[in-house]
Coordinates of C-alpha atoms and ligand atoms in Angstrom, one line a residue:
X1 CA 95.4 104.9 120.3
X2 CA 98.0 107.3 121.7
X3 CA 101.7 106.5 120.6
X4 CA 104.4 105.6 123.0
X5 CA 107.2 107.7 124.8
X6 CA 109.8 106.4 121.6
X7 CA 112.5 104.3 123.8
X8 CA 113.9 100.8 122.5
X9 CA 112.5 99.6 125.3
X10 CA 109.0 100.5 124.9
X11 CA 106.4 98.9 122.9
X12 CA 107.0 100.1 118.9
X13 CA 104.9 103.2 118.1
X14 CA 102.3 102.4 115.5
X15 CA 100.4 104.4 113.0
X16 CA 97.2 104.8 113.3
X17 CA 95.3 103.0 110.7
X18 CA 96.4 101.7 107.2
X19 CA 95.7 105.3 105.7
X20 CA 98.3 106.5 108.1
X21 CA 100.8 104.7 106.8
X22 CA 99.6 105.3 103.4
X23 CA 99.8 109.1 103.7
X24 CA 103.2 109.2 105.4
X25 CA 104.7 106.2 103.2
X26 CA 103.4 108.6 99.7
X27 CA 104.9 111.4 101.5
X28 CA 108.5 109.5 101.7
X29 CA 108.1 108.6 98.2
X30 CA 106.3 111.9 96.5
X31 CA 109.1 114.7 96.7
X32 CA 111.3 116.8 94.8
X33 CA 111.9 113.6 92.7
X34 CA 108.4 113.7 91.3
X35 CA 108.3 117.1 90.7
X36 CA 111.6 118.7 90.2
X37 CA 113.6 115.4 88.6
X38 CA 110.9 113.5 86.8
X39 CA 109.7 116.3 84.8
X40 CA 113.4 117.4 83.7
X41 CA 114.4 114.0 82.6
X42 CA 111.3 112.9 81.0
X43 CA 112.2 116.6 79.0
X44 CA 115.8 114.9 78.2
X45 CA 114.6 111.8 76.8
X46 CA 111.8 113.2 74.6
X47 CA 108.3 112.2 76.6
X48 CA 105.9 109.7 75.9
X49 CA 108.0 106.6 75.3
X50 CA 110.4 107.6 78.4
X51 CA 106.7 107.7 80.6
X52 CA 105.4 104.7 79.2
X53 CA 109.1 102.5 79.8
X54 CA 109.0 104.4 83.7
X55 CA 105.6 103.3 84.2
X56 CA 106.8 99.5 83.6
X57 CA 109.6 100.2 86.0
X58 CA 107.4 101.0 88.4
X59 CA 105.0 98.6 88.2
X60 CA 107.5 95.6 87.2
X61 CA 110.2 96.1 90.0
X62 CA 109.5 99.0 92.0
X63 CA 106.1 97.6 93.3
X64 CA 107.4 94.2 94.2
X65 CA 110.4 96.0 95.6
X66 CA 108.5 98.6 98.2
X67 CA 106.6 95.1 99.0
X68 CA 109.4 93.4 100.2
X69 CA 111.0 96.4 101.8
X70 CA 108.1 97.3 104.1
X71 CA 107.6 93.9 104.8
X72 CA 111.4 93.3 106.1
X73 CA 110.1 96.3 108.3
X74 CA 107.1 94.7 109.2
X75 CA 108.1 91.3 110.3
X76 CA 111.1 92.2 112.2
X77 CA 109.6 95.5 113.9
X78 CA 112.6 96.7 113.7
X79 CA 114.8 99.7 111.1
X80 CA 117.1 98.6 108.5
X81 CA 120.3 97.7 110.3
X82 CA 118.1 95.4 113.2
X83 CA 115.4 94.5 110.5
X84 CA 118.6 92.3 108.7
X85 CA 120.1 90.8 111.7
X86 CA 116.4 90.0 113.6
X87 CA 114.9 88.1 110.5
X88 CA 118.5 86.0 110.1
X89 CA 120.9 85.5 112.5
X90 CA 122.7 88.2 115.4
X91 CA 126.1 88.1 113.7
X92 CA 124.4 88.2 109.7
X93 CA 126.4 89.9 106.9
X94 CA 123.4 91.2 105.7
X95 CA 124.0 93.9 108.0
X96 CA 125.7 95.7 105.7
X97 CA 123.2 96.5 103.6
X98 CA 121.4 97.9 106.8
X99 CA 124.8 100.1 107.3
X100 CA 124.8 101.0 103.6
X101 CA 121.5 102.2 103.8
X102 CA 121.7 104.4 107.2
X103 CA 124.9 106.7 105.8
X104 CA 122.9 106.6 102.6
X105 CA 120.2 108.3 104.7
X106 CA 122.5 110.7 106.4
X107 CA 124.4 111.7 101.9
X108 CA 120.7 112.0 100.7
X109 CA 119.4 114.7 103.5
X110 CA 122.4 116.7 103.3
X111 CA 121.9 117.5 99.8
X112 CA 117.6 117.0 99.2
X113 CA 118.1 120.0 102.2
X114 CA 120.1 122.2 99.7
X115 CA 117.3 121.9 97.0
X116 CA 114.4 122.5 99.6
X117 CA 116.0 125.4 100.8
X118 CA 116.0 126.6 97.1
X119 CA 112.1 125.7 96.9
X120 CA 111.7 127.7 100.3
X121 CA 114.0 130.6 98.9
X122 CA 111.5 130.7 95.6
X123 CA 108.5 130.7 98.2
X124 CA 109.8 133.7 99.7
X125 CA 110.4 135.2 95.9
X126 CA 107.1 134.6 94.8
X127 CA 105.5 135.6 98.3
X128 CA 107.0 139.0 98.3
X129 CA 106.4 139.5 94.2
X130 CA 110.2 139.2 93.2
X131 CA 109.7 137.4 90.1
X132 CA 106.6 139.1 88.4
X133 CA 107.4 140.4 85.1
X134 CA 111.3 139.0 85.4
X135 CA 112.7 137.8 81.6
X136 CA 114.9 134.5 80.9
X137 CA 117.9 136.4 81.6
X138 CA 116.9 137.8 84.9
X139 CA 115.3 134.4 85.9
X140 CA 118.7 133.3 85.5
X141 CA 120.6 136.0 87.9
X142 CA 118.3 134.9 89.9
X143 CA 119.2 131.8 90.7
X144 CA 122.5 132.4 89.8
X145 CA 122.4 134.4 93.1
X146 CA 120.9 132.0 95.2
X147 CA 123.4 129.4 94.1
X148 CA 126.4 132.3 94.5
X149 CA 125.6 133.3 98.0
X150 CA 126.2 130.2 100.4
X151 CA 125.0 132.1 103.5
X152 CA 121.1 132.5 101.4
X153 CA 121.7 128.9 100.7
X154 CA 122.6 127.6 104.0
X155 CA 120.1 130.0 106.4
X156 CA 117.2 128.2 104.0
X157 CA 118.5 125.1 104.2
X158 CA 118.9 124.7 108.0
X159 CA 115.6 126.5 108.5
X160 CA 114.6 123.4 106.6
X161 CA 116.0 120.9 108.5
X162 CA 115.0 122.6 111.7
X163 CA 111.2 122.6 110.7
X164 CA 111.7 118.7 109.8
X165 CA 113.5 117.6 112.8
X166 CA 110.8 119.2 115.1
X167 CA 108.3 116.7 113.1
X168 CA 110.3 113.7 113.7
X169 CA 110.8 114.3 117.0
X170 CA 107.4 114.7 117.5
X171 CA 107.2 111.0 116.9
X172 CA 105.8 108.9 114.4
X173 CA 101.9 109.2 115.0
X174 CA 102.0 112.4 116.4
X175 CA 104.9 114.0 114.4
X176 CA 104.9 112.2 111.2
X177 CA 101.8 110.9 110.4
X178 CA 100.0 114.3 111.6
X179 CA 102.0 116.0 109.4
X180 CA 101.4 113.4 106.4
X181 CA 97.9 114.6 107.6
X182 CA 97.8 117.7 106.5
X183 CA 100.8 118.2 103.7
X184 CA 99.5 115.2 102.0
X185 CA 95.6 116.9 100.9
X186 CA 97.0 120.0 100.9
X187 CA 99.6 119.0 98.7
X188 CA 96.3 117.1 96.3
X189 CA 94.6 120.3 96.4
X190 CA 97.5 122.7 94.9
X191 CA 98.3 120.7 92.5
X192 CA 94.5 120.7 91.4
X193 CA 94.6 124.5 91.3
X194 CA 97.4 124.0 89.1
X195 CA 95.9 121.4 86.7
X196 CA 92.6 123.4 86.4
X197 CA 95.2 126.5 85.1
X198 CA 97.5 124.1 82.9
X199 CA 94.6 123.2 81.2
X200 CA 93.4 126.3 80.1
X201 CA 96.7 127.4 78.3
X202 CA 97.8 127.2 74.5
X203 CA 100.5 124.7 75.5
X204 CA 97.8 122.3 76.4
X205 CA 97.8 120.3 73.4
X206 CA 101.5 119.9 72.5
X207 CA 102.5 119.4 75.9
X208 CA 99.8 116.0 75.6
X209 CA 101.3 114.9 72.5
X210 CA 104.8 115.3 74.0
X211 CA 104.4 113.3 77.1
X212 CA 101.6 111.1 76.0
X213 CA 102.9 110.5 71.9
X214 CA 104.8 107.0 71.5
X215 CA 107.8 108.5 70.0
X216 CA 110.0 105.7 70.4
X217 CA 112.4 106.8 68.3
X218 CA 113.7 109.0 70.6
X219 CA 114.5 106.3 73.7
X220 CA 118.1 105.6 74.1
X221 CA 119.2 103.0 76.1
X222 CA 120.4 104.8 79.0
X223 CA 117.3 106.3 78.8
X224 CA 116.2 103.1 79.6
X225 CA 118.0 102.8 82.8
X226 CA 117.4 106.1 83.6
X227 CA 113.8 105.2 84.4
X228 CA 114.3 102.3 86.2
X229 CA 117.1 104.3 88.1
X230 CA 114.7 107.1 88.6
X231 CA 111.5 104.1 89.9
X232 CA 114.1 103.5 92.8
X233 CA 114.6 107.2 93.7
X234 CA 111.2 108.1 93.3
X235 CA 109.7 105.5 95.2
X236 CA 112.2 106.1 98.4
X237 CA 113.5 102.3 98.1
X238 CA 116.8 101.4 99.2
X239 CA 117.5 103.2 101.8
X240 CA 115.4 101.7 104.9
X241 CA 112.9 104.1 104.6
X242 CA 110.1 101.7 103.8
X243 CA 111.8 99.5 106.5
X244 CA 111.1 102.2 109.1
X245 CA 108.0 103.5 108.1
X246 CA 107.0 99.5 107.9
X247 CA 108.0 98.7 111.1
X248 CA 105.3 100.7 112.6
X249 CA 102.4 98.9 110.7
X250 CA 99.9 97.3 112.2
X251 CA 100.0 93.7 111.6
X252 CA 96.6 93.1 110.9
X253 CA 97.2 95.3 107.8
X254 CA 97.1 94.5 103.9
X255 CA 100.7 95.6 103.4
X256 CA 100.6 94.5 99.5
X257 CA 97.8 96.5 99.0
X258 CA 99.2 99.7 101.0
X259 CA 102.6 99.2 99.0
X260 CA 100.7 99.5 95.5
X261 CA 98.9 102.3 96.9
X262 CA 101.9 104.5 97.5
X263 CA 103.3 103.6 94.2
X264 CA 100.2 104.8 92.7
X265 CA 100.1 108.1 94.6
X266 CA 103.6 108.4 93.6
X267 CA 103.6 108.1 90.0
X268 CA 99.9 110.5 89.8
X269 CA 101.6 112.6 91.6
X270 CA 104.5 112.3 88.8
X271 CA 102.6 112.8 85.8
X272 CA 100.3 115.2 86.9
X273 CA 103.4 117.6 88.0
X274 CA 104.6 116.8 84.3
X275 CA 100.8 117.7 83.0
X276 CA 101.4 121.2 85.1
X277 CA 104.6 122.1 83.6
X278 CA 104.4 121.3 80.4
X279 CA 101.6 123.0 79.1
X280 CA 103.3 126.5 80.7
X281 CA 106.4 125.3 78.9
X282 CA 105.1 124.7 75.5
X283 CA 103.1 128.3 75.9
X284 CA 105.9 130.5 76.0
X285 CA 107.8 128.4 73.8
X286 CA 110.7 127.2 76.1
X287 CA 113.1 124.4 75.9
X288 CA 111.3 121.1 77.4
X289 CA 114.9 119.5 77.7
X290 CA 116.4 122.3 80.2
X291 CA 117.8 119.7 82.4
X292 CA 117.8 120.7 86.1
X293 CA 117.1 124.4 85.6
X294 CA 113.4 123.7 84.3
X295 CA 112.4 124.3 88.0
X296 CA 114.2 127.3 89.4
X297 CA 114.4 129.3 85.5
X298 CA 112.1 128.0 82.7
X299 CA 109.4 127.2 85.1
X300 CA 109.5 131.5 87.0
X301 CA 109.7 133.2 84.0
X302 CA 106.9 131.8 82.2
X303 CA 104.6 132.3 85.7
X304 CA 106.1 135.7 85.5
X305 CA 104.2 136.5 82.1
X306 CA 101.2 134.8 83.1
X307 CA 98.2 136.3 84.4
X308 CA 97.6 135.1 88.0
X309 CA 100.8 134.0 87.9
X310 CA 102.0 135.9 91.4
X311 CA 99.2 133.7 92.5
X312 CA 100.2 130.6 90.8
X313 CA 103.8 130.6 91.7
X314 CA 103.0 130.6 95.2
X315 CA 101.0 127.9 95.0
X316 CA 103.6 126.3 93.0
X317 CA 106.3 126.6 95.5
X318 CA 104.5 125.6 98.4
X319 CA 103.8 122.4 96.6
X320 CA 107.2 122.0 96.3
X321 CA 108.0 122.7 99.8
X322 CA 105.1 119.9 101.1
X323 CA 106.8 117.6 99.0
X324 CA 110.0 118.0 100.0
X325 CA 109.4 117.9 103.8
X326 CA 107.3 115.0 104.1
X327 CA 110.3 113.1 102.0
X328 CA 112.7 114.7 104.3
X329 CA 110.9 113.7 107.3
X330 CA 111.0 109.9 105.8
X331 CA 115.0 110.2 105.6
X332 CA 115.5 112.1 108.9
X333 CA 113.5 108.7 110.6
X334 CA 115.8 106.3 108.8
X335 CA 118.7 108.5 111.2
X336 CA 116.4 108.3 114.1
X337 CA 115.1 105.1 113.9
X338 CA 118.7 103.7 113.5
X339 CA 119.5 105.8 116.7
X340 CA 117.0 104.6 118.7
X341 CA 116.5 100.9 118.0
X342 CA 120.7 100.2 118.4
X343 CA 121.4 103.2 121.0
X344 CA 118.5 103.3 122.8
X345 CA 118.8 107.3 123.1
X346 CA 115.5 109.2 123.3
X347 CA 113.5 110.0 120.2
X348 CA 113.9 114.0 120.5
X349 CA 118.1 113.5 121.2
X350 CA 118.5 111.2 118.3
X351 CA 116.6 113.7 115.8
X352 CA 118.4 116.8 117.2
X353 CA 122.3 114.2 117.1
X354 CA 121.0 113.5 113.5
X355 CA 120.1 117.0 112.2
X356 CA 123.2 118.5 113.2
X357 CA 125.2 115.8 112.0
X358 CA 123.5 116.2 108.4
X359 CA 123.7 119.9 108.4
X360 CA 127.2 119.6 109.2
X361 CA 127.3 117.4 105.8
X362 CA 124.6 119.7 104.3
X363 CA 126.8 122.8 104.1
X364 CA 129.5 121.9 101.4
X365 CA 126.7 120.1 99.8
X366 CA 124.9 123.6 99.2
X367 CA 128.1 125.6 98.6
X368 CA 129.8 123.3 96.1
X369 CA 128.4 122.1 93.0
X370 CA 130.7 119.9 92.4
X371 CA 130.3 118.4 95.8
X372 CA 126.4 118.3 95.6
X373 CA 126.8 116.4 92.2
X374 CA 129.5 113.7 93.7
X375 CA 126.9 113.0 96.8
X376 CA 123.8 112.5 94.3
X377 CA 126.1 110.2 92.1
X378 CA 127.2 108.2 94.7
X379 CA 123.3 107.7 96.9
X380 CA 121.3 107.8 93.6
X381 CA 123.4 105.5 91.6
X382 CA 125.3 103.3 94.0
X383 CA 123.7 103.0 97.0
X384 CA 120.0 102.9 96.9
X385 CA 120.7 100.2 93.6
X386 CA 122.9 98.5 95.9
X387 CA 120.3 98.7 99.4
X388 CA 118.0 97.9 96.8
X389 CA 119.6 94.8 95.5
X390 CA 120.5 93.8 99.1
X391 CA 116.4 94.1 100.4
X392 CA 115.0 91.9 96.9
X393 CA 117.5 89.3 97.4
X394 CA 117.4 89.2 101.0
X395 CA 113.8 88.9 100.8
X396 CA 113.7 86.4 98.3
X397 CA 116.5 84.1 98.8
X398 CA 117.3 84.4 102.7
X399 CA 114.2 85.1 105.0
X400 CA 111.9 82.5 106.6
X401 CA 109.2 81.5 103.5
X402 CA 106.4 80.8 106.0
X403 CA 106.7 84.0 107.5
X404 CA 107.2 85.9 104.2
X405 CA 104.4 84.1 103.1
X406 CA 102.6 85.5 106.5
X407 CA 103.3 88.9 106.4
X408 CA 102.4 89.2 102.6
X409 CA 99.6 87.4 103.3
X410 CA 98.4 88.8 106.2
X411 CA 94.4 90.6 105.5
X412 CA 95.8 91.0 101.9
X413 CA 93.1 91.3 98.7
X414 CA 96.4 90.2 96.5
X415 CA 97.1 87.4 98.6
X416 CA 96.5 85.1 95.5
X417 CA 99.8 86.9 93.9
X418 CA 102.1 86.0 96.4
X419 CA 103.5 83.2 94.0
X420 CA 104.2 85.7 91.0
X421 CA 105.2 88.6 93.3
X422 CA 107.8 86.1 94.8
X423 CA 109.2 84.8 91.3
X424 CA 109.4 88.4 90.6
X425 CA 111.8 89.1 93.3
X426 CA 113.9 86.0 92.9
X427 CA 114.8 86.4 89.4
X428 CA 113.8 89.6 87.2
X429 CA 114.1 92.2 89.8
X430 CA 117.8 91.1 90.8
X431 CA 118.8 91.0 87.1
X432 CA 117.5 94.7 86.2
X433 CA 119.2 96.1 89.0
X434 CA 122.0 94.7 88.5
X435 CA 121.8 96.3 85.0
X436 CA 121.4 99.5 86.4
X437 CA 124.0 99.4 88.8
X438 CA 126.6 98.3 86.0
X439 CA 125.4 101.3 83.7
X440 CA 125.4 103.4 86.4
X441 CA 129.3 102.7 87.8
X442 CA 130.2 102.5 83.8
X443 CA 130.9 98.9 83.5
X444 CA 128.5 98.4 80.6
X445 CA 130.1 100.8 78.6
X446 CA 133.4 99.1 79.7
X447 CA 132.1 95.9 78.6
X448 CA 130.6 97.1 75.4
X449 CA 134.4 98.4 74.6
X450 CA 136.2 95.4 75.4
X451 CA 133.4 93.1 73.0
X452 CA 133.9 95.9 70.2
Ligands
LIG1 N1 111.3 109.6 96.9 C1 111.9 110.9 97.2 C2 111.6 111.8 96.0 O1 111.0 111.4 95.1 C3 113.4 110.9 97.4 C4 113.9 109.7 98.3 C5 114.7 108.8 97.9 C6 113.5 109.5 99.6 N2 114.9 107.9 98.9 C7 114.2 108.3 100.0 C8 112.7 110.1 100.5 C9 114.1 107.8 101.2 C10 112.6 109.6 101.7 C11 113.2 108.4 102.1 O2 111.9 113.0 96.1

């Protein structure tokens, strides 16, 4: 099947086959959130019981979640701000969660560019043998430098979103699937290369007991909500990514099935970028709780002391790289898709509009701190919970039940838990997020000091 020239007013561009949507939706979903965040805060929170609690996130609301968000794609064939008004009525105030979700898009891809272009930047280290034999101190210069010098920052960055924007605008079966394609094994093979060394070092066995020991005692509430915070970031949800990328399944497709296949890929791809770093960690004796720097410091100076490790961060950071661009390409579509289905502008004008739009946004982003932290605050803890919230109840409470019932139905071996998964969106999945959302804006702790 050959995919059409992208207007509004040609017929939808489809993938290929279920696997094609597989590949590009784990692609949205496995990026510098499985293996740059996920590691560092299961570090913070002391391992095993953290993974154990994330894995019930996942599973408990994140699954039923991605369901319902590809299949608001799905049945209306439309992106997130259409998807709303199509399944309800023209004038819907559902809408805004469609809205919400599209400058969510646009905040996220400003910022996930600054730390890809740091992935690329470490790429180019390793490539050209600039961190072999470096110590903790000059692992930190390092990045102190990259972080210091916004032109380094910036030239990555928008060589970044360049290379991303050129996908997109290839279109979605010969742009972004293609790509999902290739990045996707590639991306399976490094981080076997990786597993096969991790396994062979000192650090093996503590690392195992750290992320795999129930130490419970070491789970904090917030902890708690971290996970679940972190099962919404991780598995792109929110943010009308799934909508997009569900829009352009076939119909004839098991979209349960596909849904808990991406959360799968997702969360291997999770622990077995833990089961990498780790073991290196516990071998040379470093701090598992370095917070954000476990990446870009710990991680370079202990593959500077290891044999093959030229080698090894290479493969490393291309890794990185993969899994930051087929996420990037996810976010760039939410833009596009937006663009196209409610402007009806080409496919390649609304990528290049939308890339120069976010780098515009992407530069203080990579020059500030303090501006790169406020940006994450606000799209990981207010506005994916919030597009999140928006899609279960919508979903649940407000869409047609014989067509929900349809599309979830639809060639599906889980058909039979279309009755649980429902109940699961109507009641649980609303409450914890809530949860999360007042922890994340403060208002539990508010509450907790007006009761005490
Ligand atoms: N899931 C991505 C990661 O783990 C980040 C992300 C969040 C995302 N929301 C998204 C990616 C929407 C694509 C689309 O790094």
């Amino acid at each position: 099947m050959h995919d059409m020239p992208d207007h509004s007013n040609s017929p939808r561009a489809q993938w290929n086959s279920r696997t094609g949507f597989i590949l590009a939706a784990a692609g949205s979903a496995v990026g510098l959130g499985n293996i740059w965040k996920f590691p560092y805060i299961t570090g913070e929170n002391g391992g095993g019981a953290f993974v154990l609690v994330y894995l019930a996130c996942i599973l408990g609301v994140g699954v039923p979640v991605m369901m319902a968000e590809v299949m608001l794609g799905r049945a209306s064939r439309s992106s997130s701000v259409t998807a709303y008004r199509t399944l309800s009525d023209p004038k819907s105030k559902w809408v805004v969660f469609g809205v919400l979700a599209v400058v969510a898009a646009f905040l996220l891809l400003s910022y996930y560019s600054t730390v890809a272009g740091w992935a690329l930047h470490y790429t180019y280290l390793s490539l050209t043998n600039a961190i072999a034999g470096i110590d903790p101190g000059q692992a930190e210069g390092l990045f102190g430098q990259l972080t210091g010098s916004p032109l380094i920052g910036v030239g990555w960055q928008f060589a970044f979103l360049v290379f991303t924007m050129c996908v997109v605008a290839a279109g979605v079966s010969h742009g972004i699937e293609r790509w999902a394609r290739i990045m996707m094994p590639g991306l399976f093979v490094m981080i076997v290369i990786l597993l096969g060394k991790a396994m062979t070092m000192s650090g093996w066995g503590a690392a195992m007991d750290f992320l795999f020991g129930m130490n419970w005692d070491k789970l904090t509430a917030a902890g708690v909500l971290e996970a679940l915070g972190h099962s919404f970031f991780t598995l792109s949800l929110g943010m009308g990514s799934m909508i997009a990328y569900g829009s352009y399944l076939r119909s004839q497709d098991d979209l349960a099935s596909a849904s808990l296949a991406t959360a799968g890929a997702d969360t291997l791809v999770a622990l077995a970028a833990s089961v990498v770093i780790f073991p290196i960690v516990f071998t040379f004796g470093m701090e598992p709780g370095a917070g954000p720097g476990l990446l870009f410091v710990t991680l370079p100076t202990a593959l500077a002391q290891m044999t093959g490790g030229a080698f090894l961060s290479v493969v490393f950071f291309v890794m990185l790289v993969f899994a930051a661009l087929t996420s990037a390409i996810a976010i760039l579509e939410v833009i596009a898709a937006y663009l196209l289905d409610n402007h009806g502008i080409s496919r390649v004008k609304a990528c290049v509009s939308g890339t120069v739009l976010v780098a515009l946004f992407g530069v203080p982003a990579t020059v500030s701190g303090s501006w790169f932290n406020a940006v994450d605050h606000f799209v990981s803890n207010w506005a994916l919970p919030l597009g999140g919230l928006g899609i279960a109840l919508f979903v649940a409470w407000r869409m047609d039940g014989a067509l929900r019932r349809k599309e979830f139905e639809a060639g599906s071996a889980l058909a039979k838990f279309y009755g649980s998964w429902l109940w699961i969106l109507k009641y649980p999945v609303p409450v914890c997020i809530l949860i999360v959302f007042l922890h994340a804006i403060g208002a539990l702790a508010w509450i907790g000091g007006l009761l005490a």
